[in-house]
Each structure stands twice: as C-alpha cells, then as structure tokens.
Coordinates of C-alpha atoms in Angstrom, one line a residue:
M1 CA -51.3 -18.8 16.0
I2 CA -48.4 -19.1 13.6
P3 CA -45.1 -18.7 15.5
V4 CA -43.4 -15.9 13.6
T5 CA -40.6 -14.0 15.3
S6 CA -40.0 -11.0 12.9
K7 CA -41.5 -8.9 10.2
D8 CA -39.4 -10.9 7.7
D9 CA -41.2 -14.1 8.7
W10 CA -44.5 -12.5 7.9
V11 CA -43.2 -11.4 4.5
I12 CA -42.1 -14.9 3.7
L13 CA -45.4 -16.3 4.9
K14 CA -47.8 -13.9 3.2
R15 CA -46.0 -12.9 -0.1
P16 CA -48.9 -12.8 -2.6
N17 CA -47.3 -14.7 -5.5
D18 CA -44.9 -17.2 -4.0
G19 CA -45.1 -17.0 -0.2
I20 CA -45.6 -20.1 1.9
L21 CA -49.4 -19.5 2.3
A22 CA -49.9 -18.8 -1.4
Y23 CA -48.1 -22.0 -2.4
F24 CA -49.3 -24.4 0.4
G25 CA -52.7 -22.8 1.1
N26 CA -54.7 -25.4 -0.7
F27 CA -52.5 -28.4 0.4
N28 CA -53.7 -31.0 2.8
V29 CA -51.0 -30.5 5.4
S30 CA -50.5 -34.3 5.7
S31 CA -49.5 -34.4 2.0
I32 CA -46.6 -32.0 2.4
T33 CA -43.4 -34.0 2.0
T34 CA -39.7 -33.3 1.5
G35 CA -40.4 -33.4 -2.3
T36 CA -43.1 -30.8 -2.2
I37 CA -40.9 -28.5 -0.1
R38 CA -38.2 -28.9 -2.7
N39 CA -40.7 -28.0 -5.5
Y40 CA -41.6 -24.9 -3.5
L41 CA -37.9 -23.8 -3.3
T42 CA -37.5 -24.5 -7.0
Q43 CA -40.5 -22.3 -7.8
L44 CA -39.0 -19.5 -5.7
N45 CA -35.9 -19.6 -7.8
D46 CA -37.8 -19.9 -11.1
N47 CA -39.7 -16.7 -10.3
R48 CA -36.4 -14.7 -10.0
P49 CA -33.8 -13.6 -12.5
T50 CA -31.1 -14.8 -10.1
P51 CA -31.5 -17.7 -7.6
L52 CA -31.9 -17.0 -3.9
S53 CA -29.0 -17.7 -1.6
N54 CA -29.1 -20.8 0.5
S55 CA -29.4 -18.8 3.6
T56 CA -32.6 -17.2 2.3
L57 CA -34.0 -20.6 1.1
K58 CA -33.3 -22.0 4.6
K59 CA -35.3 -19.2 6.1
H60 CA -38.3 -20.3 4.1
V61 CA -37.8 -23.9 5.2
I62 CA -37.5 -22.9 8.8
I63 CA -40.7 -20.9 8.8
L64 CA -42.6 -23.7 7.0
R65 CA -41.3 -26.2 9.6
K66 CA -42.6 -24.0 12.4
V67 CA -46.1 -24.2 10.9
L68 CA -45.8 -28.0 10.5
R69 CA -44.7 -28.3 14.1
L70 CA -48.0 -26.7 15.2
A71 CA -49.8 -29.3 13.0
R72 CA -47.9 -32.1 14.7
E73 CA -48.7 -30.6 18.2
D74 CA -52.4 -30.6 17.2
G75 CA -52.2 -34.2 16.1
I76 CA -52.9 -33.5 12.4
I77 CA -49.6 -35.0 11.3
S78 CA -47.4 -37.5 13.2
S79 CA -44.0 -36.3 11.9
I80 CA -42.4 -33.4 10.1
P81 CA -40.8 -34.1 6.7
E82 CA -37.0 -33.8 6.4
S83 CA -35.7 -30.5 5.0
P84 CA -34.5 -30.9 1.3
K85 CA -30.8 -30.8 0.8
L86 CA -29.6 -27.6 -0.9
Q87 CA -27.0 -27.3 -3.6
P88 CA -24.0 -25.4 -2.4
D89 CA -24.0 -21.7 -3.3
K90 CA -21.8 -20.9 -6.3
A91 CA -18.8 -19.0 -5.1
K92 CA -18.6 -15.5 -6.4
P93 CA -15.5 -13.3 -6.6
R94 CA -15.2 -11.0 -3.6
P95 CA -15.9 -7.3 -4.6
G96 CA -12.4 -5.7 -4.5
F97 CA -10.8 -3.2 -6.8
E98 CA -9.0 -3.5 -10.1
V99 CA -5.6 -1.9 -9.8
E100 CA -6.6 1.1 -11.9
D101 CA -9.7 1.6 -9.8
F102 CA -7.7 1.4 -6.6
I103 CA -5.3 4.0 -7.9
K104 CA -8.2 6.2 -8.9
F105 CA -9.7 5.9 -5.4
C106 CA -6.4 6.8 -3.7
E107 CA -6.1 9.9 -5.9
Y108 CA -9.7 10.8 -5.1
M109 CA -9.0 10.5 -1.4
Q110 CA -5.9 12.7 -1.8
D111 CA -7.9 15.4 -3.5
R112 CA -10.6 15.1 -0.8
K113 CA -8.0 15.6 1.9
K114 CA -6.5 18.7 0.2
S115 CA -10.0 20.2 0.0
G116 CA -10.6 19.5 3.7
H117 CA -13.5 17.0 3.1
L118 CA -11.6 14.0 4.3
T119 CA -9.4 13.5 7.4
E120 CA -5.8 12.2 7.3
E121 CA -6.8 9.5 9.7
F122 CA -9.5 8.2 7.4
Y123 CA -6.9 7.9 4.6
R124 CA -4.4 6.1 7.0
I125 CA -7.0 3.6 8.0
A126 CA -7.9 2.7 4.4
L127 CA -4.3 2.2 3.4
F128 CA -3.5 0.4 6.7
I129 CA -6.2 -2.3 5.8
V130 CA -4.6 -2.8 2.4
F131 CA -1.1 -3.2 3.6
T132 CA -1.9 -5.5 6.6
F133 CA -4.7 -7.7 5.1
I134 CA -6.7 -7.0 8.3
R135 CA -10.4 -7.3 8.4
P136 CA -12.3 -4.0 8.9
T137 CA -14.2 -5.3 11.9
V138 CA -14.5 -4.2 15.6
K139 CA -12.3 -7.1 16.8
E140 CA -9.5 -6.8 14.1
L141 CA -9.3 -3.2 13.0
M142 CA -10.9 -1.2 15.8
G143 CA -9.8 -3.5 18.6
L144 CA -6.1 -2.8 17.9
R145 CA -4.1 -0.9 20.5
V146 CA -0.7 0.6 20.0
S147 CA 0.7 -2.2 22.3
D148 CA -0.5 -4.8 19.9
I149 CA 1.9 -3.6 17.2
T150 CA 5.7 -3.9 17.0
V151 CA 7.9 -2.3 14.3
K152 CA 10.4 -4.7 13.0
N153 CA 13.7 -3.8 11.2
E154 CA 14.5 -0.3 9.9
G155 CA 14.4 1.7 6.7
K156 CA 13.1 0.0 3.6
K157 CA 13.0 -3.4 5.3
A158 CA 10.8 -2.2 8.1
Y159 CA 7.4 -3.8 8.7
I160 CA 5.0 -4.1 11.6
E161 CA 4.0 -7.3 13.5
I162 CA 0.4 -7.3 14.7
K163 CA -1.2 -9.3 17.4
V164 CA -4.7 -9.9 16.1
N165 CA -7.7 -11.4 18.0
G166 CA -9.9 -11.9 15.0
K167 CA -12.6 -13.9 13.3
T168 CA -10.5 -17.1 13.2
G169 CA -8.9 -16.6 16.6
F170 CA -5.5 -15.2 17.6
R171 CA -2.7 -14.7 15.1
I172 CA 0.5 -12.8 14.8
A173 CA 0.5 -11.1 11.3
A174 CA 3.2 -9.4 9.4
S175 CA 2.4 -6.4 7.3
M176 CA 3.7 -5.2 3.9
P177 CA 6.5 -2.6 4.4
E178 CA 4.2 0.3 3.5
A179 CA 2.0 -0.2 6.6
T180 CA 4.9 1.0 8.8
K181 CA 4.6 4.6 7.8
F182 CA 0.9 4.8 8.4
F183 CA 1.3 3.3 11.8
N184 CA 4.1 5.6 12.8
R185 CA 2.3 8.7 11.5
Q186 CA -0.8 7.8 13.5
V187 CA 1.1 7.3 16.7
E188 CA 3.1 10.5 16.3
N189 CA 0.3 12.7 15.0
E190 CA -2.2 11.6 17.7
N191 CA 0.4 11.4 20.4
L192 CA -0.7 7.9 21.3
R193 CA 0.4 5.9 24.3
S194 CA 0.9 2.2 24.6
N195 CA -2.7 1.3 25.8
D196 CA -4.5 3.7 23.4
Y197 CA -6.6 2.4 20.5
L198 CA -4.8 2.9 17.3
W199 CA -7.8 4.3 15.3
F200 CA -10.3 6.9 16.6
P201 CA -8.6 6.6 20.1
N202 CA -11.0 9.1 21.6
I203 CA -14.1 7.0 20.9
T204 CA -14.8 4.5 23.7
N205 CA -17.5 2.6 21.8
R206 CA -15.6 0.6 19.3
N207 CA -18.7 -0.5 17.4
Y208 CA -19.4 3.2 16.9
A209 CA -15.8 3.8 15.8
L210 CA -16.2 1.1 13.1
R211 CA -19.6 2.4 12.0
K212 CA -18.1 5.9 11.7
F213 CA -15.4 4.6 9.3
S214 CA -17.7 2.3 7.4
L215 CA -20.4 5.0 6.8
Q216 CA -17.8 7.5 5.6
F217 CA -16.1 4.9 3.4
N218 CA -19.4 4.1 1.7
K219 CA -20.0 7.8 1.1
E220 CA -16.6 8.2 -0.5
L221 CA -17.2 5.2 -2.7
E222 CA -20.5 6.8 -3.9
Y223 CA -18.9 10.2 -4.4
S224 CA -16.0 8.7 -6.4
G225 CA -18.2 6.7 -8.7
L226 CA -16.6 3.4 -7.5
K227 CA -19.4 2.0 -5.4
H228 CA -19.9 -0.9 -7.8
T229 CA -17.5 -3.3 -9.6
N230 CA -17.6 -3.9 -13.3
D231 CA -19.9 -6.9 -12.8
G232 CA -22.3 -5.0 -10.6
Q233 CA -21.2 -6.1 -7.1
T234 CA -21.3 -3.5 -4.3
R235 CA -18.1 -2.5 -2.7
S236 CA -17.6 -1.9 1.0
S237 CA -14.7 -1.4 3.4
Y238 CA -14.1 -5.1 3.0
S239 CA -13.1 -4.5 -0.6
L240 CA -9.8 -3.0 0.6
R241 CA -8.9 -6.4 2.2
H242 CA -10.1 -8.2 -0.9
F243 CA -8.0 -6.0 -3.1
A244 CA -5.0 -6.5 -0.9
L245 CA -5.2 -10.3 -1.2
T246 CA -5.8 -10.4 -5.0
F247 CA -3.1 -7.9 -5.6
R248 CA -0.6 -9.7 -3.5
L249 CA -1.4 -13.0 -5.3
N250 CA -1.2 -11.5 -8.8
S251 CA 1.8 -9.2 -8.3
S252 CA 3.9 -12.0 -6.9
A253 CA 3.7 -13.8 -10.3
G254 CA 2.8 -17.0 -8.5
K255 CA 5.7 -16.9 -6.1
V256 CA 4.0 -16.0 -2.9
N257 CA 3.4 -19.0 -0.5
V258 CA -0.4 -19.3 -0.5
F259 CA -0.4 -21.1 2.8
L260 CA 1.6 -18.4 4.6
L261 CA -0.5 -15.7 3.0
A262 CA -3.7 -17.3 4.2
K263 CA -2.3 -17.8 7.7
N264 CA -1.1 -14.2 7.8
A265 CA -4.5 -12.9 6.8
G266 CA -6.4 -15.2 9.1
T267 CA -8.1 -17.2 6.4
S268 CA -7.6 -20.5 4.7
V269 CA -6.1 -21.8 1.4
Q270 CA -9.5 -23.1 0.5
M271 CA -11.0 -19.6 0.9
L272 CA -8.2 -18.1 -1.2
E273 CA -8.8 -20.7 -3.9
Q274 CA -12.6 -20.4 -3.9
Y275 CA -13.0 -16.6 -3.8
Y276 CA -9.7 -15.1 -5.0
I277 CA -7.3 -17.3 -7.0
K278 CA -10.2 -18.8 -9.1
Y279 CA -11.1 -15.4 -10.4
L280 CA -7.6 -13.9 -10.9
K281 CA -6.9 -12.4 -14.3
P282 CA -3.4 -13.4 -15.4
S283 CA -1.1 -10.4 -15.2
K284 CA 2.0 -10.1 -17.4
N285 CA 4.1 -11.3 -14.5
V286 CA 2.0 -14.4 -14.0
V287 CA 2.0 -15.2 -17.8
A288 CA 5.8 -14.7 -17.8
N289 CA 6.1 -17.0 -14.8
L290 CA 4.0 -19.7 -16.5
Q291 CA 5.8 -19.4 -19.8
H292 CA 9.3 -18.7 -18.6
I293 CA 9.6 -15.7 -20.9
E294 CA 10.4 -12.0 -20.5
F295 CA 8.2 -9.3 -21.8

C-alpha cells in the first residue's frame, strides 16, 4: 500500500496529466534516478504559467521517495536516489500598501466606524500594528498584556516600549510616537488592568482572538476593494506590517539605521534587503538624499 498521509498526497500521486503515477507509471522503478526526478519537476513547472514554489516541489519529491522506500523494502531496488537540488525561490515583494491605498483604507475604516459596521477596537488594532511593526500573530499581537507595555516620555516625544515574545525570540521594541494614543485609548476605554490582554481582553482563547481580527480584516479588504495589490498579490493583516516597514524605509530618505529597524521589528537586515528594500520605489525624499538637491 502506498504510504500517503493526507488527501493532498493522493492528489499529487494521481493527478491525471502530471501526477507521480502519470509520469512514472511506465518506468522500471530501478531506472528512476536523481536526473529523472529532476526532469519530472521541470515538467511540472513547464505545464504551468508560473513555477511551483520550492515547498510544493519538495512535497512531490517526498511522496515519490515514500514510494521508492517501499520498493527498497521489497528488495526491488537497493538504494533510493538523492533528491535533486532546487533553485532558490525568487524573492517577491511582500504585499503591503502603497501610501495612497493605505490612506484610502484608513478613510474607509473611519466611514465604517461612523456607520456602526466597524468597532473602534478593530481600528486601533490595525493602526497599532502599523506603528509598532509588530506581527499580527498569536504570540506577538494577541499575546500582549498591558504589563508588557511601558509608555516612555510625554507629549509629542512619547512612545511605547514593548516586551515581545515573538517569532525570532524575545525582544524589546520601540514604537513610532503614534502608537501611544492607540495604546492609551484601549487601556482607558476598556478599563484594562495590568495583567489583562491588550486586545480582545474578554476572549480567553487567543487563537480565536487572532482569527476574529484576521477574518474581519479580510472582509474589510474585500469591501474596500483593496484585497489585491497592483501586481495581483493578495493582502492580509500582515500587509499592515509590510506597509509599516516599507513606509519607514522610504520616508526616512535613507537615514534610518537598517540594522536597528530590523532588530526592532524582530527580523534581519537580509530579510529587509530581500523583501523590502529591493522593491522600494524611490520617493522624492530618497532621490533628494541621493542627489543632494532640494525639490
């Protein structure tokens, strides 16, 4: 029996045109080599308008190797061929917002609040992500308690310092000044105490709290007509963080310390360069910085 573990495995095995059985069905199993597996992966991509991701290609290889493992156990072959090396996936820009689209989305949210279709808390969460660079995940966003956040300074120089246990481990992150008012309003309006969760404090299941926000965010993207970027990528709540990083890089006219920005956002300079800086459109400020001229 073929050792499949999910419905997706069967799809990859039995796809009529270019599944594993369709391609290798007439092969003598002992003639399957690293080269023939590579040819199979090439055909998979040739049959599609855009190449499959490496993670999908690896799934095909893993399932094929499961079948070959059975052949080895039955003594039909003595060894399983090595998996072919895959070319690195081409980095694509992360689907964020253009400044104009973000302004449009904020205006849309304001209108939805006034009409009673959107809560003030939802709006605060969205803007909080932008002004803190935080990931919209259970650990980073929905894991925050009031005690994790400290307001620093006063007036226009005020910002919040956040203790984050996130994807890349623990960090202490500083926000943009604008985040302070959204934090203060949430604490005051919800009458939160030190150990309360900052967002959706009455929801014990934090996975559900994140799902509630994400589902609503996706609906608002659809309703606003901003679900997709100009190049066809699909936006999600992560797009708020992507926008925050690209906007900070561009609006600083090249003056922001990239290492400190990466550290503050819980990412790396390599990730910023690969997914953000590489695709930045030069703003007037950036051009002026490069050319040392004034517009």
